[in-house]
mmCIF file of N, CA and C in Angstrom:
data_model
loop_
_atom_site.group_PDB
_atom_site.id
_atom_site.type_symbol
_atom_site.label_atom_id
_atom_site.label_comp_id
_atom_site.label_asym_id
_atom_site.label_seq_id
_atom_site.Cartn_x
_atom_site.Cartn_y
_atom_site.Cartn_z
ATOM 1 N N GLY A 1 32.392 65.356 47.868
ATOM 2 C CA GLY A 1 32.149 64.144 48.372
ATOM 3 C C GLY A 1 33.071 63.802 49.361
ATOM 4 N N TRP A 2 33.239 62.578 49.808
ATOM 5 C CA TRP A 2 33.744 61.825 50.407
ATOM 6 C C TRP A 2 35.393 62.143 50.377
ATOM 7 N N LEU A 3 35.831 62.116 48.997
ATOM 8 C CA LEU A 3 37.372 62.423 48.947
ATOM 9 C C LEU A 3 37.546 63.548 49.580
ATOM 10 N N GLU A 4 36.846 64.627 49.231
ATOM 11 C CA GLU A 4 37.120 66.062 49.537
ATOM 12 C C GLU A 4 37.087 66.050 51.037
ATOM 13 N N PHE A 5 35.997 65.365 52.165
ATOM 14 C CA PHE A 5 35.935 65.431 53.277
ATOM 15 C C PHE A 5 37.309 64.568 53.851
ATOM 16 N N LEU A 6 37.540 63.539 53.296
ATOM 17 C CA LEU A 6 38.932 63.086 54.044
ATOM 18 C C LEU A 6 40.119 63.887 53.702
ATOM 19 N N ALA A 7 40.322 64.603 52.815
ATOM 20 C CA ALA A 7 41.365 65.533 52.526
ATOM 21 C C ALA A 7 41.406 66.549 53.599
ATOM 22 N N HIS A 8 40.212 67.067 54.205
ATOM 23 C CA HIS A 8 40.115 68.068 55.111
ATOM 24 C C HIS A 8 40.103 67.610 56.594
ATOM 25 N N VAL A 9 40.140 66.011 56.900
ATOM 26 C CA VAL A 9 39.914 65.642 58.053
ATOM 27 C C VAL A 9 41.251 65.433 58.731
ATOM 28 N N SER A 10 41.514 65.806 59.946
ATOM 29 C CA SER A 10 42.848 65.718 60.381
ATOM 30 C C SER A 10 42.640 65.084 62.019
ATOM 31 N N LEU A 11 43.544 64.153 62.081
ATOM 32 C CA LEU A 11 43.126 63.483 63.581
ATOM 33 C C LEU A 11 44.209 63.895 64.492
ATOM 34 N N ARG A 12 43.984 64.284 65.772
ATOM 35 C CA ARG A 12 44.675 64.465 66.692
ATOM 36 C C ARG A 12 44.639 63.120 67.798
ATOM 37 N N GLN A 13 45.897 63.046 68.336
ATOM 38 C CA GLN A 13 46.080 62.027 69.300
ATOM 39 C C GLN A 13 45.431 62.272 70.771
ATOM 40 N N ASP A 14 45.323 63.615 71.042
ATOM 41 C CA ASP A 14 44.939 64.215 72.384
ATOM 42 C C ASP A 14 43.338 64.239 72.270
ATOM 43 N N GLU A 15 42.724 64.176 71.224
ATOM 44 C CA GLU A 15 41.267 64.117 71.189
ATOM 45 C C GLU A 15 40.519 63.044 70.413
ATOM 46 N N GLN A 16 39.197 62.894 70.616
ATOM 47 C CA GLN A 16 38.376 61.911 70.043
ATOM 48 C C GLN A 16 38.147 62.427 68.765
ATOM 49 N N PHE A 17 37.695 61.683 67.704
ATOM 50 C CA PHE A 17 37.351 62.108 66.434
ATOM 51 C C PHE A 17 35.763 62.257 66.673
ATOM 52 N N GLU A 18 35.294 63.250 66.010
ATOM 53 C CA GLU A 18 33.919 63.583 66.162
ATOM 54 C C GLU A 18 33.627 63.866 64.608
ATOM 55 N N PRO A 19 32.828 62.945 64.057
ATOM 56 C CA PRO A 19 32.757 63.156 62.881
ATOM 57 C C PRO A 19 31.766 64.340 62.545
ATOM 58 N N GLU A 20 30.581 64.423 63.177
ATOM 59 C CA GLU A 20 29.788 65.679 62.775
ATOM 60 C C GLU A 20 30.722 66.970 62.816
ATOM 61 N N ALA A 21 31.520 67.356 63.935
ATOM 62 C CA ALA A 21 32.363 68.341 63.788
ATOM 63 C C ALA A 21 33.294 68.525 62.619
ATOM 64 N N ALA A 22 33.824 67.377 62.372
ATOM 65 C CA ALA A 22 34.683 67.248 61.136
ATOM 66 C C ALA A 22 33.910 67.793 60.131
ATOM 67 N N MET A 23 32.705 67.109 59.754
ATOM 68 C CA MET A 23 31.652 67.412 58.542
ATOM 69 C C MET A 23 31.607 68.934 58.398
ATOM 70 N N GLN A 24 31.308 69.397 59.600
ATOM 71 C CA GLN A 24 30.843 71.051 59.905
ATOM 72 C C GLN A 24 32.009 71.872 59.449
ATOM 73 N N ARG A 25 33.158 71.610 59.753
ATOM 74 C CA ARG A 25 34.315 72.162 59.359
ATOM 75 C C ARG A 25 34.549 72.213 57.804
ATOM 76 N N THR A 26 34.438 70.924 57.335
ATOM 77 C CA THR A 26 34.573 70.712 55.864
ATOM 78 C C THR A 26 33.404 71.492 54.964
ATOM 79 N N GLU A 27 32.423 71.439 55.580
ATOM 80 C CA GLU A 27 31.430 72.356 54.867
ATOM 81 C C GLU A 27 31.540 73.666 54.940
ATOM 82 N N ALA A 28 31.902 74.262 56.126
ATOM 83 C CA ALA A 28 32.441 75.577 55.988
ATOM 84 C C ALA A 28 33.307 75.909 55.111
ATOM 85 N N ALA A 29 34.398 75.347 55.100
ATOM 86 C CA ALA A 29 35.650 75.552 54.271
ATOM 87 C C ALA A 29 35.374 75.420 52.719
ATOM 88 N N THR A 30 34.372 74.427 52.438
ATOM 89 C CA THR A 30 33.731 74.384 50.928
ATOM 90 C C THR A 30 32.928 75.410 50.788
ATOM 91 N N VAL A 31 32.057 76.044 51.736
ATOM 92 C CA VAL A 31 31.498 77.360 51.238
ATOM 93 C C VAL A 31 32.421 78.423 50.971
ATOM 94 N N GLU A 32 33.385 78.692 51.908
ATOM 95 C CA GLU A 32 34.322 79.791 51.907
ATOM 96 C C GLU A 32 34.964 79.794 50.411
ATOM 97 N N THR A 33 35.258 78.328 50.040
ATOM 98 C CA THR A 33 36.107 78.233 48.739
ATOM 99 C C THR A 33 35.022 78.609 47.581
ATOM 100 N N LEU A 34 33.837 78.071 47.773
ATOM 101 C CA LEU A 34 33.048 78.648 46.673
ATOM 102 C C LEU A 34 32.597 79.992 46.541
ATOM 103 N N ILE A 35 32.670 80.642 47.791
ATOM 104 C CA ILE A 35 32.236 82.217 47.861
ATOM 105 C C ILE A 35 33.396 82.818 47.117
ATOM 106 N N HIS A 36 34.679 82.292 47.615
ATOM 107 C CA HIS A 36 35.938 83.009 46.926
ATOM 108 C C HIS A 36 35.912 82.862 45.410
ATOM 109 N N ALA A 37 35.649 81.715 44.977
ATOM 110 C CA ALA A 37 35.617 81.337 43.462
ATOM 111 C C ALA A 37 34.480 82.393 42.789
ATOM 112 N N GLN A 38 33.424 82.623 43.483
ATOM 113 C CA GLN A 38 32.414 83.529 42.797
ATOM 114 C C GLN A 38 32.736 84.972 42.890
ATOM 115 N N ILE A 39 33.441 85.357 43.794
ATOM 116 C CA ILE A 39 33.839 86.900 43.912
ATOM 117 C C ILE A 39 35.077 86.969 42.849
ATOM 118 N N CYS A 40 36.023 85.786 42.732
ATOM 119 C CA CYS A 40 37.096 86.062 41.791
ATOM 120 C C CYS A 40 36.444 85.979 40.499
ATOM 121 N N ASP A 41 35.315 85.357 40.126
ATOM 122 C CA ASP A 41 34.445 85.248 38.699
ATOM 123 C C ASP A 41 33.926 86.633 38.595
ATOM 124 N N ALA A 42 33.524 87.244 39.656
ATOM 125 C CA ALA A 42 32.619 88.664 39.416
ATOM 126 C C ALA A 42 33.907 89.706 38.947
ATOM 127 N N LEU A 43 34.873 89.417 39.768
ATOM 128 C CA LEU A 43 36.177 90.520 39.404
ATOM 129 C C LEU A 43 36.474 90.374 38.109
ATOM 130 N N ALA A 44 36.814 89.076 37.518
ATOM 131 C CA ALA A 44 37.018 88.745 36.117
ATOM 132 C C ALA A 44 35.879 89.351 35.124
ATOM 133 N N ALA A 45 34.676 89.208 35.715
ATOM 134 C CA ALA A 45 33.663 89.760 34.686
ATOM 135 C C ALA A 45 33.535 91.252 34.734
ATOM 136 N N ALA A 46 33.989 91.988 35.861
ATOM 137 C CA ALA A 46 34.416 93.390 35.914
ATOM 138 C C ALA A 46 35.533 93.906 34.908
ATOM 139 N N ALA A 47 36.634 93.008 35.030
ATOM 140 C CA ALA A 47 37.592 93.260 33.951
ATOM 141 C C ALA A 47 37.167 93.235 32.345
ATOM 142 N N ARG A 48 36.234 92.094 32.151
ATOM 143 C CA ARG A 48 35.905 91.938 30.824
ATOM 144 C C ARG A 48 34.845 93.067 30.371
ATOM 145 N N GLU A 49 34.143 93.479 31.243
ATOM 146 C CA GLU A 49 32.961 94.559 31.081
ATOM 147 C C GLU A 49 33.826 95.802 30.873
ATOM 148 N N ALA A 50 34.905 96.167 31.572
ATOM 149 C CA ALA A 50 35.898 97.291 31.254
ATOM 150 C C ALA A 50 36.821 97.213 29.989
ATOM 151 N N SER A 51 36.697 95.998 29.445
ATOM 152 C CA SER A 51 37.683 95.729 28.381
ATOM 153 C C SER A 51 39.151 95.731 28.945
ATOM 154 N N ALA A 52 39.400 95.342 30.128
ATOM 155 C CA ALA A 52 40.562 95.498 30.648
ATOM 156 C C ALA A 52 41.286 94.098 30.915
ATOM 157 N N ARG A 53 42.471 93.862 31.310
ATOM 158 C CA ARG A 53 43.402 92.971 31.470
ATOM 159 C C ARG A 53 42.804 92.630 33.008
ATOM 160 N N PRO A 54 42.499 91.430 33.375
ATOM 161 C CA PRO A 54 42.242 91.054 34.834
ATOM 162 C C PRO A 54 43.456 90.966 35.661
ATOM 163 N N PRO A 55 43.481 91.450 36.771
ATOM 164 C CA PRO A 55 44.741 91.282 37.596
ATOM 165 C C PRO A 55 45.312 89.931 37.890
ATOM 166 N N GLY A 56 46.584 89.975 38.229
ATOM 167 C CA GLY A 56 47.167 88.817 38.527
ATOM 168 C C GLY A 56 46.775 88.120 39.600
ATOM 169 N N GLU A 57 46.972 86.882 39.792
ATOM 170 C CA GLU A 57 46.715 85.922 40.821
ATOM 171 C C GLU A 57 46.621 86.559 42.196
ATOM 172 N N GLU A 58 47.715 87.316 42.708
ATOM 173 C CA GLU A 58 48.004 87.679 43.966
ATOM 174 C C GLU A 58 47.107 88.952 44.183
ATOM 175 N N ALA A 59 47.024 89.682 43.248
ATOM 176 C CA ALA A 59 46.182 90.936 43.333
ATOM 177 C C ALA A 59 44.429 90.599 43.406
ATOM 178 N N THR A 60 44.380 89.541 42.519
ATOM 179 C CA THR A 60 42.899 88.925 42.584
ATOM 180 C C THR A 60 42.516 88.351 43.965
ATOM 181 N N GLY A 61 43.222 87.634 44.649
ATOM 182 C CA GLY A 61 43.121 87.159 45.751
ATOM 183 C C GLY A 61 43.195 88.331 46.917
ATOM 184 N N TRP A 62 43.878 89.398 46.942
ATOM 185 C CA TRP A 62 43.783 90.564 47.566
ATOM 186 C C TRP A 62 42.233 91.322 47.488
ATOM 187 N N LEU A 63 42.066 91.595 46.337
ATOM 188 C CA LEU A 63 40.721 92.106 45.878
ATOM 189 C C LEU A 63 39.761 91.264 46.345
ATOM 190 N N ALA A 64 39.774 90.004 46.323
ATOM 191 C CA ALA A 64 38.709 89.162 46.663
ATOM 192 C C ALA A 64 38.323 89.138 48.167
ATOM 193 N N SER A 65 39.392 89.148 48.803
ATOM 194 C CA SER A 65 39.518 89.381 50.261
ATOM 195 C C SER A 65 38.907 90.662 50.874
ATOM 196 N N ARG A 66 39.255 91.747 50.085
ATOM 197 C CA ARG A 66 38.447 93.012 50.417
ATOM 198 C C ARG A 66 36.994 92.921 50.146
ATOM 199 N N VAL A 67 36.635 92.310 48.965
ATOM 200 C CA VAL A 67 34.954 92.091 48.657
ATOM 201 C C VAL A 67 34.515 91.365 49.552
ATOM 202 N N ALA A 68 35.150 90.176 50.110
ATOM 203 C CA ALA A 68 34.588 89.323 51.190
ATOM 204 C C ALA A 68 34.255 90.090 52.454
ATOM 205 N N SER A 69 35.361 90.860 52.648
ATOM 206 C CA SER A 69 35.084 91.587 53.904
ATOM 207 C C SER A 69 34.285 92.688 54.100
ATOM 208 N N ALA A 70 34.086 93.300 52.857
ATOM 209 C CA ALA A 70 32.843 94.251 52.590
ATOM 210 C C ALA A 70 31.420 93.635 52.842
ATOM 211 N N VAL A 71 31.648 92.307 52.240
ATOM 212 C CA VAL A 71 30.108 91.641 52.235
ATOM 213 C C VAL A 71 29.923 91.266 53.881
ATOM 214 N N GLU A 72 30.939 90.940 54.273
ATOM 215 C CA GLU A 72 30.761 90.558 55.782
ATOM 216 C C GLU A 72 30.196 91.475 56.541
ATOM 217 N N GLY A 73 30.803 92.774 56.290
ATOM 218 C CA GLY A 73 30.344 94.094 57.015
ATOM 219 C C GLY A 73 28.886 94.693 56.679
ATOM 220 N N GLY A 74 28.285 94.085 55.673
ATOM 221 C CA GLY A 74 26.944 94.250 55.238
ATOM 222 C C GLY A 74 26.814 94.856 53.842
ATOM 223 N N ALA A 75 27.815 94.963 53.110
ATOM 224 C CA ALA A 75 27.643 95.512 51.749
ATOM 225 C C ALA A 75 27.210 94.521 50.915
ATOM 226 N N GLU A 76 26.475 95.127 49.750
ATOM 227 C CA GLU A 76 25.797 94.115 48.711
ATOM 228 C C GLU A 76 27.322 93.667 47.738
ATOM 229 N N ARG A 77 27.067 92.396 47.510
ATOM 230 C CA ARG A 77 28.508 91.848 46.711
ATOM 231 C C ARG A 77 28.781 92.545 45.495
ATOM 232 N N GLU A 78 27.628 92.912 44.795
ATOM 233 C CA GLU A 78 28.003 93.700 43.533
ATOM 234 C C GLU A 78 28.621 94.993 43.648
ATOM 235 N N GLU A 79 28.163 95.734 44.694
ATOM 236 C CA GLU A 79 28.697 97.030 45.149
ATOM 237 C C GLU A 79 30.145 96.837 45.553
ATOM 238 N N ALA A 80 30.552 95.915 46.408
ATOM 239 C CA ALA A 80 31.612 95.666 46.932
ATOM 240 C C ALA A 80 32.529 95.261 45.700
ATOM 241 N N VAL A 81 32.258 94.235 44.805
ATOM 242 C CA VAL A 81 33.028 94.107 43.594
ATOM 243 C C VAL A 81 33.234 95.515 42.848
ATOM 244 N N ARG A 82 32.109 96.350 42.427
ATOM 245 C CA ARG A 82 32.390 97.528 41.871
ATOM 246 C C ARG A 82 33.431 98.368 42.708
ATOM 247 N N SER A 83 33.532 98.372 43.812
ATOM 248 C CA SER A 83 34.374 99.346 44.623
ATOM 249 C C SER A 83 35.804 98.688 44.453
ATOM 250 N N ALA A 84 35.939 97.655 44.640
ATOM 251 C CA ALA A 84 37.271 96.858 44.654
ATOM 252 C C ALA A 84 37.782 97.116 43.307
ATOM 253 N N TRP A 85 37.046 96.831 42.056
ATOM 254 C CA TRP A 85 37.513 97.114 40.719
ATOM 255 C C TRP A 85 37.825 98.530 40.598
ATOM 256 N N ALA A 86 36.973 99.595 40.983
ATOM 257 C CA ALA A 86 37.211 100.894 40.903
ATOM 258 C C ALA A 86 38.925 101.266 41.749
ATOM 259 N N LEU A 87 38.968 100.701 42.645
ATOM 260 C CA LEU A 87 40.191 100.741 43.546
ATOM 261 C C LEU A 87 41.570 100.241 42.645
ATOM 262 N N TRP A 88 41.244 99.019 42.137
ATOM 263 C CA TRP A 88 42.231 98.477 41.506
ATOM 264 C C TRP A 88 42.614 99.371 40.112
ATOM 265 N N THR A 89 41.615 99.536 39.362
ATOM 266 C CA THR A 89 41.906 100.572 38.238
ATOM 267 C C THR A 89 42.681 101.751 38.498
ATOM 268 N N GLY A 90 42.323 102.280 39.584
ATOM 269 C CA GLY A 90 43.033 103.595 40.171
ATOM 270 C C GLY A 90 44.391 103.269 40.561
ATOM 271 N N CYS A 91 44.713 102.305 41.433
ATOM 272 C CA CYS A 91 45.989 101.732 41.611
ATOM 273 C C CYS A 91 46.769 101.626 40.396
ATOM 274 N N THR A 92 46.134 100.669 39.358
ATOM 275 C CA THR A 92 47.200 100.255 38.147
ATOM 276 C C THR A 92 47.293 101.735 37.469
ATOM 277 N N ARG A 93 46.346 102.516 37.258
ATOM 278 C CA ARG A 93 46.537 103.836 36.168
ATOM 279 C C ARG A 93 47.744 104.532 37.208
ATOM 280 N N GLN A 94 47.800 104.850 38.502
ATOM 281 C CA GLN A 94 48.832 105.513 39.176
ATOM 282 C C GLN A 94 50.198 104.693 39.138
ATOM 283 N N ALA A 95 50.094 103.489 39.065
ATOM 284 C CA ALA A 95 51.315 102.592 39.105
ATOM 285 C C ALA A 95 51.849 102.635 37.481
ATOM 286 N N ARG A 96 51.093 102.764 36.662
ATOM 287 C CA ARG A 96 51.567 102.726 35.090
ATOM 288 C C ARG A 96 52.097 104.077 34.919
ATOM 289 N N GLU A 97 51.277 105.184 35.474
ATOM 290 C CA GLU A 97 51.826 106.469 35.087
ATOM 291 C C GLU A 97 53.360 106.699 36.009
ATOM 292 N N ALA A 98 53.468 106.319 37.154
ATOM 293 C CA ALA A 98 54.658 106.444 37.839
ATOM 294 C C ALA A 98 55.702 105.506 37.032
ATOM 295 N N LEU A 99 55.533 104.333 36.726
ATOM 296 C CA LEU A 99 56.494 103.455 36.158
ATOM 297 C C LEU A 99 57.155 104.302 34.710
ATOM 298 N N ARG A 100 55.936 104.614 34.208
ATOM 299 C CA ARG A 100 56.329 105.513 32.811
ATOM 300 C C ARG A 100 57.308 106.844 33.048
ATOM 301 N N ALA A 101 56.854 107.441 34.020
ATOM 302 C CA ALA A 101 57.519 108.542 34.625
ATOM 303 C C ALA A 101 58.862 108.243 34.674
ATOM 304 N N GLU A 102 59.104 107.060 35.197
ATOM 305 C CA GLU A 102 60.522 106.778 35.639
ATOM 306 C C GLU A 102 61.157 106.062 34.688
ATOM 307 N N GLY A 103 60.527 105.878 33.636
ATOM 308 C CA GLY A 103 61.152 105.187 32.439
ATOM 309 C C GLY A 103 61.468 103.617 32.563
ATOM 310 N N LEU A 104 60.760 103.126 33.601
ATOM 311 C CA LEU A 104 61.082 101.622 34.007
ATOM 312 C C LEU A 104 60.518 100.650 32.847
ATOM 313 N N ALA A 105 59.276 101.336 32.372
ATOM 314 C CA ALA A 105 58.674 100.217 31.355
ATOM 315 C C ALA A 105 59.525 100.517 30.234
ATOM 316 N N MET A 106 60.305 101.297 29.847
ATOM 317 C CA MET A 106 60.829 101.609 28.636
ATOM 318 C C MET A 106 62.120 100.719 28.502
ATOM 319 N N ALA A 107 63.015 101.082 27.709
ATOM 320 C CA ALA A 107 64.246 100.416 27.127
ATOM 321 C C ALA A 107 65.020 100.524 28.444
ATOM 322 N N SER A 108 65.868 99.599 28.629
ATOM 323 C CA SER A 108 66.990 99.562 29.746
ATOM 324 C C SER A 108 68.035 100.302 28.926
ATOM 325 N N PRO A 109 69.095 100.738 29.808
ATOM 326 C CA PRO A 109 70.173 101.142 29.367
ATOM 327 C C PRO A 109 71.190 100.346 28.046
ATOM 328 N N LEU A 110 70.910 99.188 28.347
ATOM 329 C CA LEU A 110 71.586 98.375 27.245
ATOM 330 C C LEU A 110 70.603 98.016 26.058
ATOM 331 N N GLY A 111 69.612 98.689 26.136
ATOM 332 C CA GLY A 111 68.686 98.621 24.996
ATOM 333 C C GLY A 111 67.689 97.504 24.868
ATOM 334 N N ILE A 112 67.656 96.951 26.204
ATOM 335 C CA ILE A 112 66.817 95.593 26.013
ATOM 336 C C ILE A 112 65.288 96.170 26.695
ATOM 337 N N ARG A 113 64.194 95.797 25.769
ATOM 338 C CA ARG A 113 62.758 96.350 26.228
ATOM 339 C C ARG A 113 62.209 95.083 26.823
ATOM 340 N N PRO A 114 61.682 95.401 27.893
ATOM 341 C CA PRO A 114 60.720 94.359 28.883
ATOM 342 C C PRO A 114 59.651 94.085 27.813
ATOM 343 N N THR A 115 59.193 92.723 27.828
ATOM 344 C CA THR A 115 57.915 92.311 27.128
ATOM 345 C C THR A 115 56.770 92.957 27.948
ATOM 346 N N GLU A 116 55.914 92.970 26.921
ATOM 347 C CA GLU A 116 54.501 93.635 27.424
ATOM 348 C C GLU A 116 54.075 92.787 28.730
ATOM 349 N N GLU A 117 54.324 91.338 28.658
ATOM 350 C CA GLU A 117 53.826 90.706 30.167
ATOM 351 C C GLU A 117 54.619 91.034 31.098
ATOM 352 N N GLU A 118 56.107 91.431 30.993
ATOM 353 C CA GLU A 118 56.859 91.756 32.084
ATOM 354 C C GLU A 118 56.504 93.134 32.658
ATOM 355 N N VAL A 119 56.142 93.934 31.505
ATOM 356 C CA VAL A 119 55.449 95.478 32.068
ATOM 357 C C VAL A 119 54.167 95.159 32.927
ATOM 358 N N GLU A 120 53.287 94.673 32.546
ATOM 359 C CA GLU A 120 52.117 94.158 33.241
ATOM 360 C C GLU A 120 52.298 93.564 34.519
ATOM 361 N N ARG A 121 53.098 92.669 34.713
ATOM 362 C CA ARG A 121 53.452 92.073 36.017
ATOM 363 C C ARG A 121 53.843 93.106 36.967
ATOM 364 N N LEU A 122 54.956 93.946 36.365
ATOM 365 C CA LEU A 122 55.591 95.151 37.256
ATOM 366 C C LEU A 122 54.586 96.088 37.553
ATOM 367 N N CYS A 123 53.578 96.363 36.466
ATOM 368 C CA CYS A 123 52.544 97.077 37.073
ATOM 369 C C CYS A 123 51.624 96.637 38.207
ATOM 370 N N ASP A 124 51.237 95.459 38.011
ATOM 371 C CA ASP A 124 50.331 94.599 39.026
ATOM 372 C C ASP A 124 51.185 94.707 40.182
ATOM 373 N N ALA A 125 52.420 94.590 40.415
ATOM 374 C CA ALA A 125 52.930 94.376 41.730
ATOM 375 C C ALA A 125 53.051 95.763 42.264
ATOM 376 N N ALA A 126 53.312 96.869 41.434
ATOM 377 C CA ALA A 126 53.271 98.245 42.091
ATOM 378 C C ALA A 126 52.007 98.646 42.491
ATOM 379 N N ALA A 127 50.826 98.300 41.552
ATOM 380 C CA ALA A 127 49.426 98.649 42.029
ATOM 381 C C ALA A 127 49.061 98.081 42.999
ATOM 382 N N LEU A 128 49.461 96.671 43.433
ATOM 383 C CA LEU A 128 49.194 96.174 44.652
ATOM 384 C C LEU A 128 49.753 96.623 45.875
ATOM 385 N N ALA A 129 51.153 97.203 45.650
ATOM 386 C CA ALA A 129 51.837 97.773 46.923
ATOM 387 C C ALA A 129 51.165 98.964 47.144
ATOM 388 N N LEU A 130 50.574 99.787 46.023
ATOM 389 C CA LEU A 130 49.943 101.038 46.356
ATOM 390 C C LEU A 130 48.424 100.701 47.139
ATOM 391 N N GLY A 131 47.938 99.747 46.512
ATOM 392 C CA GLY A 131 46.505 99.292 47.132
ATOM 393 C C GLY A 131 46.553 98.895 48.580
ATOM 394 N N ARG A 132 47.707 98.155 48.951
ATOM 395 C CA ARG A 132 47.945 97.656 50.304
ATOM 396 C C ARG A 132 48.349 98.773 51.337
ATOM 397 N N GLY A 133 48.874 99.840 50.601
ATOM 398 C CA GLY A 133 49.581 100.798 51.622
ATOM 399 C C GLY A 133 51.048 100.681 51.796
ATOM 400 N N GLU A 134 51.580 99.675 51.098
ATOM 401 C CA GLU A 134 53.105 99.532 51.265
ATOM 402 C C GLU A 134 53.901 100.652 50.721
ATOM 403 N N VAL A 135 53.280 101.594 49.976
ATOM 404 C CA VAL A 135 53.888 102.774 49.508
ATOM 405 C C VAL A 135 53.069 103.820 49.655
ATOM 406 N N PRO A 136 53.386 105.045 50.093
ATOM 407 C CA PRO A 136 52.586 106.074 50.278
ATOM 408 C C PRO A 136 51.916 106.562 49.322
ATOM 409 N N HIS A 137 52.507 106.643 48.053
ATOM 410 C CA HIS A 137 51.942 107.268 46.965
ATOM 411 C C HIS A 137 52.516 106.755 45.431
ATOM 412 N N ALA A 138 51.968 107.026 44.294
ATOM 413 C CA ALA A 138 52.518 106.655 43.342
ATOM 414 C C ALA A 138 53.996 106.870 42.978
ATOM 415 N N ASP A 139 54.623 108.096 43.226
ATOM 416 C CA ASP A 139 55.912 108.432 43.157
ATOM 417 C C ASP A 139 56.898 107.495 43.523
ATOM 418 N N LEU A 140 56.708 106.857 44.695
ATOM 419 C CA LEU A 140 57.573 106.065 45.498
ATOM 420 C C LEU A 140 57.260 104.621 44.693
ATOM 421 N N VAL A 141 56.309 104.369 43.967
ATOM 422 C CA VAL A 141 56.195 102.834 43.429
ATOM 423 C C VAL A 141 57.352 102.754 42.505
ATOM 424 N N ALA A 142 57.950 103.560 41.608
ATOM 425 C CA ALA A 142 59.095 103.091 40.565
ATOM 426 C C ALA A 142 60.260 103.092 41.423
ATOM 427 N N ARG A 143 60.290 103.893 42.376
ATOM 428 C CA ARG A 143 61.790 103.837 43.255
ATOM 429 C C ARG A 143 61.849 102.679 44.021
ATOM 430 N N SER A 144 60.710 102.126 44.676
ATOM 431 C CA SER A 144 60.666 101.192 45.500
ATOM 432 C C SER A 144 60.640 99.637 44.619
ATOM 433 N N SER A 145 60.306 99.619 43.265
ATOM 434 C CA SER A 145 60.128 98.477 42.383
ATOM 435 C C SER A 145 61.424 97.854 42.092
#
């Protein structure tokens, strides 16, 4: 409503305020926010359907932007979500295998074991690096984490 509209209005001294233009910008931002939320919900549903833990917030945002780009390019949203989820599960599988191979998810030399939540965050970060192409393959994930 009006409160949201006012939160998005920015006034500039060098140009005159045009309410219709401001309303159009606000409506576009609201639509983008709604679409992003729907895509995030679809990704969470894909995780539930696979009986998997949903990706973290940063990874969900990255996956949602991939889905949105695919939809803007003409793909069906459901197919774009399936494709993004398949990419994510592949990256997390590779990251988990690489981390286990390096022993990073196991006990440290001091005998301190990371919590399952810490292991999952590390796996998310490694999978995100793989998905973004920040590391060329899973063997380098453990070494760069």
